[in-house]
């Protein structure tokens, strides 16, 4: 039975990324009532990132209180290996966390109930419910940004595997290739992440660029270095996606993250590279994410509201 909705009720959603935090206070329909963006103080170490997370949640809670809103739950999503059941940030190369009971820590320091999730899995969940993957049952949502990670939805359900599912960025696409942050070599991330594309362009052309979007811009002007590097990245993505699609029977691939901002410039060569490697398999459509960089934060909000509903189910009848 649906619960009666109280318009003053809200959740706090926070996506803690490697470079920035995206926070919001969301109503039941996931509409943002307040939003807040702050840099992540990654260089200051893992404790500083926890402190900054606490400070951001407190600011949002205070702003919600000023608006006479009641915060029912907090949803926080983070990168790396996240065990949602144990509410622990098991491993994050970017943020330096190792087996951190993050939800407990945040609850103690904010006094609010906290649900922990994985940024990309949560983004995929949001795309499945509200975005580009609505109605699809076998989906791969791939975030191509600083790193590469995927959310797998299989037979309509998110695949978690203790937090270890979806590490698409660490499929080896060039054996013996460049060293990866994970300790291996030739991972997809070393070829096709936005960071890798920008670095490869600078190394090949001798021309410094700020990011992969500049490589995309040069590509449209016919720059031969940009073309070669972009093509290599698209082919590597095609190879990794063909592997994943073969294993999972994927029907829909949703590309998100910074590199997917290039739109068809990325999607078209990825589709071609993928098609070349598939024979009998299901042929997944490749589309661009619909929710942009807000997918993770909306996913955090979905987790938070789900926790509210689950808690309500266990409350004795008549309890307020
Ligand atoms: Zn790797």
Short mmCIF file of N, CA, C and O in Angstrom, two decimals, residues 228-305:
data_model
loop_
_atom_site.label_atom_id
_atom_site.label_comp_id
_atom_site.label_asym_id
_atom_site.label_seq_id
_atom_site.Cartn_x
_atom_site.Cartn_y
_atom_site.Cartn_z
N UNK A 228 43.49 9.51 -34.63
CA UNK A 228 44.09 8.22 -34.29
C UNK A 228 43.79 7.83 -32.84
O UNK A 228 43.46 6.67 -32.55
N UNK A 229 43.90 8.79 -31.95
CA UNK A 229 43.70 8.48 -30.52
C UNK A 229 42.23 8.19 -30.22
O UNK A 229 41.89 7.29 -29.46
N UNK A 230 41.37 8.97 -30.84
CA UNK A 230 39.92 8.78 -30.64
C UNK A 230 39.50 7.40 -31.17
O UNK A 230 38.74 6.67 -30.54
N UNK A 231 40.02 7.05 -32.34
CA UNK A 231 39.69 5.77 -32.97
C UNK A 231 40.15 4.60 -32.08
O UNK A 231 39.43 3.63 -31.88
N UNK A 232 41.36 4.75 -31.55
CA UNK A 232 41.91 3.69 -30.68
C UNK A 232 41.02 3.53 -29.43
O UNK A 232 40.72 2.40 -29.01
N UNK A 233 40.59 4.65 -28.87
CA UNK A 233 39.73 4.60 -27.68
C UNK A 233 38.39 3.94 -28.02
O UNK A 233 37.90 3.08 -27.28
N UNK A 234 37.80 4.33 -29.17
CA UNK A 234 36.49 3.78 -29.56
C UNK A 234 36.61 2.28 -29.82
O UNK A 234 35.72 1.51 -29.43
N UNK A 235 37.71 1.86 -30.46
CA UNK A 235 37.88 0.43 -30.73
C UNK A 235 38.06 -0.36 -29.44
O UNK A 235 37.53 -1.47 -29.29
N UNK A 236 38.82 0.21 -28.51
CA UNK A 236 39.01 -0.47 -27.22
C UNK A 236 37.68 -0.58 -26.48
O UNK A 236 37.37 -1.63 -25.90
N UNK A 237 36.89 0.48 -26.51
CA UNK A 237 35.56 0.41 -25.89
C UNK A 237 34.71 -0.65 -26.58
O UNK A 237 34.03 -1.43 -25.90
N UNK A 238 34.78 -0.69 -27.91
CA UNK A 238 34.02 -1.70 -28.67
C UNK A 238 34.42 -3.11 -28.25
O UNK A 238 33.56 -3.98 -28.06
N UNK A 239 35.72 -3.34 -28.09
CA UNK A 239 36.22 -4.66 -27.68
C UNK A 239 35.69 -5.04 -26.29
O UNK A 239 35.19 -6.14 -26.08
N UNK A 240 35.82 -4.11 -25.36
CA UNK A 240 35.38 -4.39 -23.98
C UNK A 240 33.86 -4.59 -23.94
O UNK A 240 33.36 -5.49 -23.25
N UNK A 241 33.14 -3.77 -24.69
CA UNK A 241 31.67 -3.89 -24.68
C UNK A 241 31.22 -5.19 -25.34
O UNK A 241 30.24 -5.80 -24.91
N UNK A 242 31.95 -5.63 -26.37
CA UNK A 242 31.61 -6.90 -27.02
C UNK A 242 31.80 -8.05 -26.03
O UNK A 242 30.98 -8.98 -25.97
N UNK A 243 32.87 -7.99 -25.24
CA UNK A 243 33.12 -9.02 -24.22
C UNK A 243 31.97 -9.03 -23.21
O UNK A 243 31.40 -10.09 -22.90
N UNK A 244 31.62 -7.86 -22.72
CA UNK A 244 30.56 -7.77 -21.72
C UNK A 244 29.22 -8.23 -22.31
O UNK A 244 28.49 -8.99 -21.67
N UNK A 245 28.93 -7.80 -23.53
CA UNK A 245 27.64 -8.15 -24.15
C UNK A 245 27.55 -9.65 -24.43
O UNK A 245 26.48 -10.25 -24.32
N UNK A 246 28.70 -10.26 -24.77
CA UNK A 246 28.71 -11.70 -25.01
C UNK A 246 28.40 -12.46 -23.72
O UNK A 246 27.65 -13.43 -23.71
N UNK A 247 28.98 -11.97 -22.64
CA UNK A 247 28.80 -12.62 -21.35
C UNK A 247 27.39 -12.41 -20.78
O UNK A 247 26.83 -13.30 -20.16
N UNK A 248 26.84 -11.24 -20.99
CA UNK A 248 25.62 -10.84 -20.29
C UNK A 248 24.36 -10.82 -21.15
O UNK A 248 23.26 -10.68 -20.63
N UNK A 249 24.51 -10.94 -22.46
CA UNK A 249 23.33 -10.84 -23.33
C UNK A 249 22.70 -9.47 -23.27
O UNK A 249 21.47 -9.32 -23.26
N UNK A 250 23.54 -8.46 -23.23
CA UNK A 250 23.07 -7.07 -23.08
C UNK A 250 22.20 -6.64 -24.27
O UNK A 250 22.54 -6.91 -25.41
N UNK A 251 21.10 -5.97 -23.98
CA UNK A 251 20.24 -5.43 -25.05
C UNK A 251 20.44 -3.94 -25.27
O UNK A 251 20.16 -3.41 -26.33
N UNK A 252 20.93 -3.27 -24.22
CA UNK A 252 21.08 -1.82 -24.30
C UNK A 252 22.34 -1.38 -23.56
O UNK A 252 22.54 -1.75 -22.41
N UNK A 253 23.17 -0.59 -24.25
CA UNK A 253 24.35 -0.01 -23.62
C UNK A 253 24.14 1.50 -23.54
O UNK A 253 23.85 2.15 -24.55
N UNK A 254 24.22 2.04 -22.32
CA UNK A 254 24.04 3.47 -22.12
C UNK A 254 25.41 4.05 -21.76
O UNK A 254 26.01 3.65 -20.77
N UNK A 255 25.89 4.96 -22.58
CA UNK A 255 27.20 5.57 -22.31
C UNK A 255 27.02 6.92 -21.63
O UNK A 255 26.30 7.79 -22.14
N UNK A 256 27.67 7.07 -20.49
CA UNK A 256 27.63 8.33 -19.75
C UNK A 256 29.04 8.77 -19.39
O UNK A 256 30.02 8.21 -19.87
N UNK A 257 29.13 9.75 -18.51
CA UNK A 257 30.45 10.26 -18.11
C UNK A 257 30.96 11.31 -19.08
O UNK A 257 30.35 11.55 -20.13
N UNK A 258 32.08 11.92 -18.73
CA UNK A 258 32.61 13.07 -19.49
C UNK A 258 32.82 12.80 -20.97
O UNK A 258 32.46 13.63 -21.82
N UNK A 259 33.38 11.63 -21.31
CA UNK A 259 33.70 11.36 -22.71
C UNK A 259 32.43 11.23 -23.57
O UNK A 259 32.43 11.59 -24.75
N UNK A 260 31.34 10.76 -22.95
CA UNK A 260 30.08 10.60 -23.69
C UNK A 260 29.42 11.94 -24.00
O UNK A 260 28.49 12.01 -24.81
N UNK A 261 29.92 13.02 -23.38
CA UNK A 261 29.43 14.36 -23.73
C UNK A 261 29.68 14.65 -25.20
O UNK A 261 29.04 15.52 -25.79
N UNK A 262 30.64 13.94 -25.81
CA UNK A 262 30.93 14.12 -27.24
C UNK A 262 29.81 13.58 -28.12
O UNK A 262 29.81 13.80 -29.33
N UNK A 263 28.84 12.88 -27.53
CA UNK A 263 27.68 12.41 -28.28
C UNK A 263 28.03 11.45 -29.40
O UNK A 263 28.84 10.54 -29.22
N UNK A 264 27.45 11.70 -30.57
CA UNK A 264 27.63 10.79 -31.73
C UNK A 264 29.10 10.65 -32.13
O UNK A 264 29.49 9.64 -32.72
N UNK A 265 29.88 11.65 -31.83
CA UNK A 265 31.31 11.59 -32.14
C UNK A 265 31.94 10.37 -31.46
O UNK A 265 32.88 9.76 -32.00
N UNK A 266 31.42 10.00 -30.31
CA UNK A 266 31.90 8.80 -29.62
C UNK A 266 31.01 7.59 -29.94
O UNK A 266 31.51 6.49 -30.22
N UNK A 267 29.70 7.81 -29.90
CA UNK A 267 28.77 6.69 -30.05
C UNK A 267 28.93 5.99 -31.40
O UNK A 267 28.94 4.75 -31.46
N UNK A 268 29.08 6.76 -32.48
CA UNK A 268 29.12 6.16 -33.82
C UNK A 268 30.31 5.20 -33.97
O UNK A 268 30.11 4.04 -34.36
N UNK A 269 31.56 5.62 -33.69
CA UNK A 269 32.66 4.66 -33.84
C UNK A 269 32.60 3.50 -32.84
O UNK A 269 33.06 2.40 -33.15
N UNK A 270 32.01 3.73 -31.67
CA UNK A 270 31.87 2.63 -30.70
C UNK A 270 30.88 1.60 -31.25
O UNK A 270 31.13 0.39 -31.20
N UNK A 271 29.77 2.08 -31.82
CA UNK A 271 28.79 1.16 -32.43
C UNK A 271 29.44 0.32 -33.52
O UNK A 271 29.24 -0.89 -33.59
N UNK A 272 30.25 0.98 -34.37
CA UNK A 272 30.91 0.27 -35.47
C UNK A 272 31.86 -0.78 -34.92
O UNK A 272 31.85 -1.94 -35.34
N UNK A 273 32.69 -0.39 -33.95
CA UNK A 273 33.67 -1.31 -33.38
C UNK A 273 32.98 -2.50 -32.70
O UNK A 273 33.44 -3.64 -32.80
N UNK A 274 31.89 -2.23 -32.04
CA UNK A 274 31.14 -3.28 -31.35
C UNK A 274 30.52 -4.23 -32.38
O UNK A 274 30.64 -5.46 -32.25
N UNK A 275 29.90 -3.67 -33.41
CA UNK A 275 29.22 -4.49 -34.42
C UNK A 275 30.21 -5.42 -35.12
O UNK A 275 29.87 -6.56 -35.44
N UNK A 276 31.44 -4.93 -35.33
CA UNK A 276 32.44 -5.74 -36.01
C UNK A 276 32.83 -6.98 -35.22
O UNK A 276 33.35 -7.94 -35.77
N UNK A 277 32.60 -6.94 -33.91
CA UNK A 277 33.05 -8.05 -33.07
C UNK A 277 31.94 -9.00 -32.66
O UNK A 277 32.20 -9.99 -31.99
N UNK A 278 30.72 -8.67 -33.02
CA UNK A 278 29.61 -9.55 -32.64
C UNK A 278 29.17 -10.36 -33.84
O UNK A 278 29.15 -9.87 -34.97
N UNK A 279 28.84 -11.62 -33.61
CA UNK A 279 28.33 -12.46 -34.70
C UNK A 279 26.89 -12.92 -34.38
O UNK A 279 25.93 -12.30 -34.81
N UNK A 280 26.78 -13.94 -33.53
CA UNK A 280 25.46 -14.50 -33.23
C UNK A 280 24.78 -13.80 -32.05
O UNK A 280 23.60 -13.99 -31.80
N UNK A 281 25.56 -12.98 -31.31
CA UNK A 281 25.04 -12.44 -30.05
C UNK A 281 23.88 -11.48 -30.26
O UNK A 281 23.68 -10.95 -31.34
N UNK A 282 23.18 -11.25 -29.17
CA UNK A 282 22.19 -10.19 -29.15
C UNK A 282 22.92 -8.89 -29.50
O UNK A 282 24.03 -8.67 -29.03
N UNK A 283 22.30 -8.05 -30.32
CA UNK A 283 22.99 -6.81 -30.75
C UNK A 283 22.49 -5.65 -29.91
O UNK A 283 21.39 -5.16 -30.12
N UNK A 284 23.29 -5.21 -28.97
CA UNK A 284 22.80 -4.13 -28.11
C UNK A 284 22.75 -2.79 -28.84
O UNK A 284 23.62 -2.49 -29.66
N UNK A 285 21.72 -2.00 -28.54
CA UNK A 285 21.72 -0.60 -29.00
C UNK A 285 22.70 0.16 -28.12
O UNK A 285 22.87 -0.17 -26.94
N UNK A 286 23.33 1.17 -28.68
CA UNK A 286 24.25 2.02 -27.91
C UNK A 286 23.68 3.43 -27.92
O UNK A 286 23.54 4.04 -28.98
N UNK A 287 23.31 3.91 -26.74
CA UNK A 287 22.72 5.25 -26.64
C UNK A 287 23.46 6.07 -25.59
O UNK A 287 24.20 5.54 -24.77
N UNK A 288 23.21 7.36 -25.62
CA UNK A 288 23.84 8.24 -24.66
C UNK A 288 22.98 8.35 -23.40
O UNK A 288 21.75 8.30 -23.47
N UNK A 289 23.62 8.51 -22.26
CA UNK A 289 22.89 8.66 -20.99
C UNK A 289 22.00 9.89 -21.06
O UNK A 289 22.31 10.86 -21.75
N UNK A 290 20.86 9.83 -20.34
CA UNK A 290 19.90 10.93 -20.39
C UNK A 290 20.06 11.89 -19.21
O UNK A 290 19.67 13.05 -19.30
N UNK A 291 20.65 11.41 -18.12
CA UNK A 291 20.64 12.22 -16.89
C UNK A 291 21.93 12.99 -16.67
O UNK A 291 22.07 13.72 -15.68
N UNK A 292 22.88 12.83 -17.58
CA UNK A 292 24.14 13.58 -17.48
C UNK A 292 24.86 13.31 -16.17
O UNK A 292 24.80 12.20 -15.64
N UNK A 293 25.50 14.33 -15.62
CA UNK A 293 26.31 14.10 -14.41
C UNK A 293 25.45 14.10 -13.15
O UNK A 293 25.97 14.05 -12.04
N UNK A 294 24.12 14.16 -13.32
CA UNK A 294 23.25 14.11 -12.13
C UNK A 294 22.77 12.70 -11.82
O UNK A 294 22.09 12.47 -10.83
N UNK A 295 23.15 11.74 -12.69
CA UNK A 295 22.64 10.37 -12.51
C UNK A 295 23.02 9.81 -11.14
O UNK A 295 22.19 9.22 -10.46
N UNK A 296 24.28 10.00 -10.72
CA UNK A 296 24.74 9.44 -9.44
C UNK A 296 23.97 10.02 -8.27
O UNK A 296 23.54 9.30 -7.37
N UNK A 297 23.77 11.33 -8.29
CA UNK A 297 23.05 12.00 -7.20
C UNK A 297 21.59 11.55 -7.16
O UNK A 297 21.04 11.27 -6.09
N UNK A 298 20.95 11.44 -8.33
CA UNK A 298 19.56 10.95 -8.37
C UNK A 298 19.49 9.50 -7.89
O UNK A 298 18.55 9.12 -7.18
N UNK A 299 20.50 8.70 -8.25
CA UNK A 299 20.57 7.32 -7.76
C UNK A 299 20.67 7.28 -6.25
O UNK A 299 20.04 6.45 -5.58
N UNK A 300 21.46 8.19 -5.68
CA UNK A 300 21.59 8.28 -4.22
C UNK A 300 20.23 8.59 -3.60
O UNK A 300 19.85 8.04 -2.56
N UNK A 301 19.49 9.47 -4.26
CA UNK A 301 18.14 9.82 -3.78
C UNK A 301 17.19 8.64 -3.86
O UNK A 301 16.39 8.41 -2.95
N UNK A 302 17.30 7.86 -4.94
CA UNK A 302 16.45 6.65 -5.07
C UNK A 302 16.74 5.66 -3.95
O UNK A 302 15.83 5.10 -3.35
N UNK A 303 18.05 5.46 -3.66
CA UNK A 303 18.41 4.55 -2.56
C UNK A 303 17.82 5.05 -1.24
O UNK A 303 17.32 4.27 -0.44
N UNK A 304 17.91 6.36 -1.03
CA UNK A 304 17.43 6.92 0.24
C UNK A 304 15.92 6.72 0.38
O UNK A 304 15.45 6.26 1.42
N UNK A 305 15.17 7.01 -0.69
CA UNK A 305 13.71 6.83 -0.59
C UNK A 305 13.33 5.36 -0.44
O UNK A 305 12.37 5.01 0.23
#
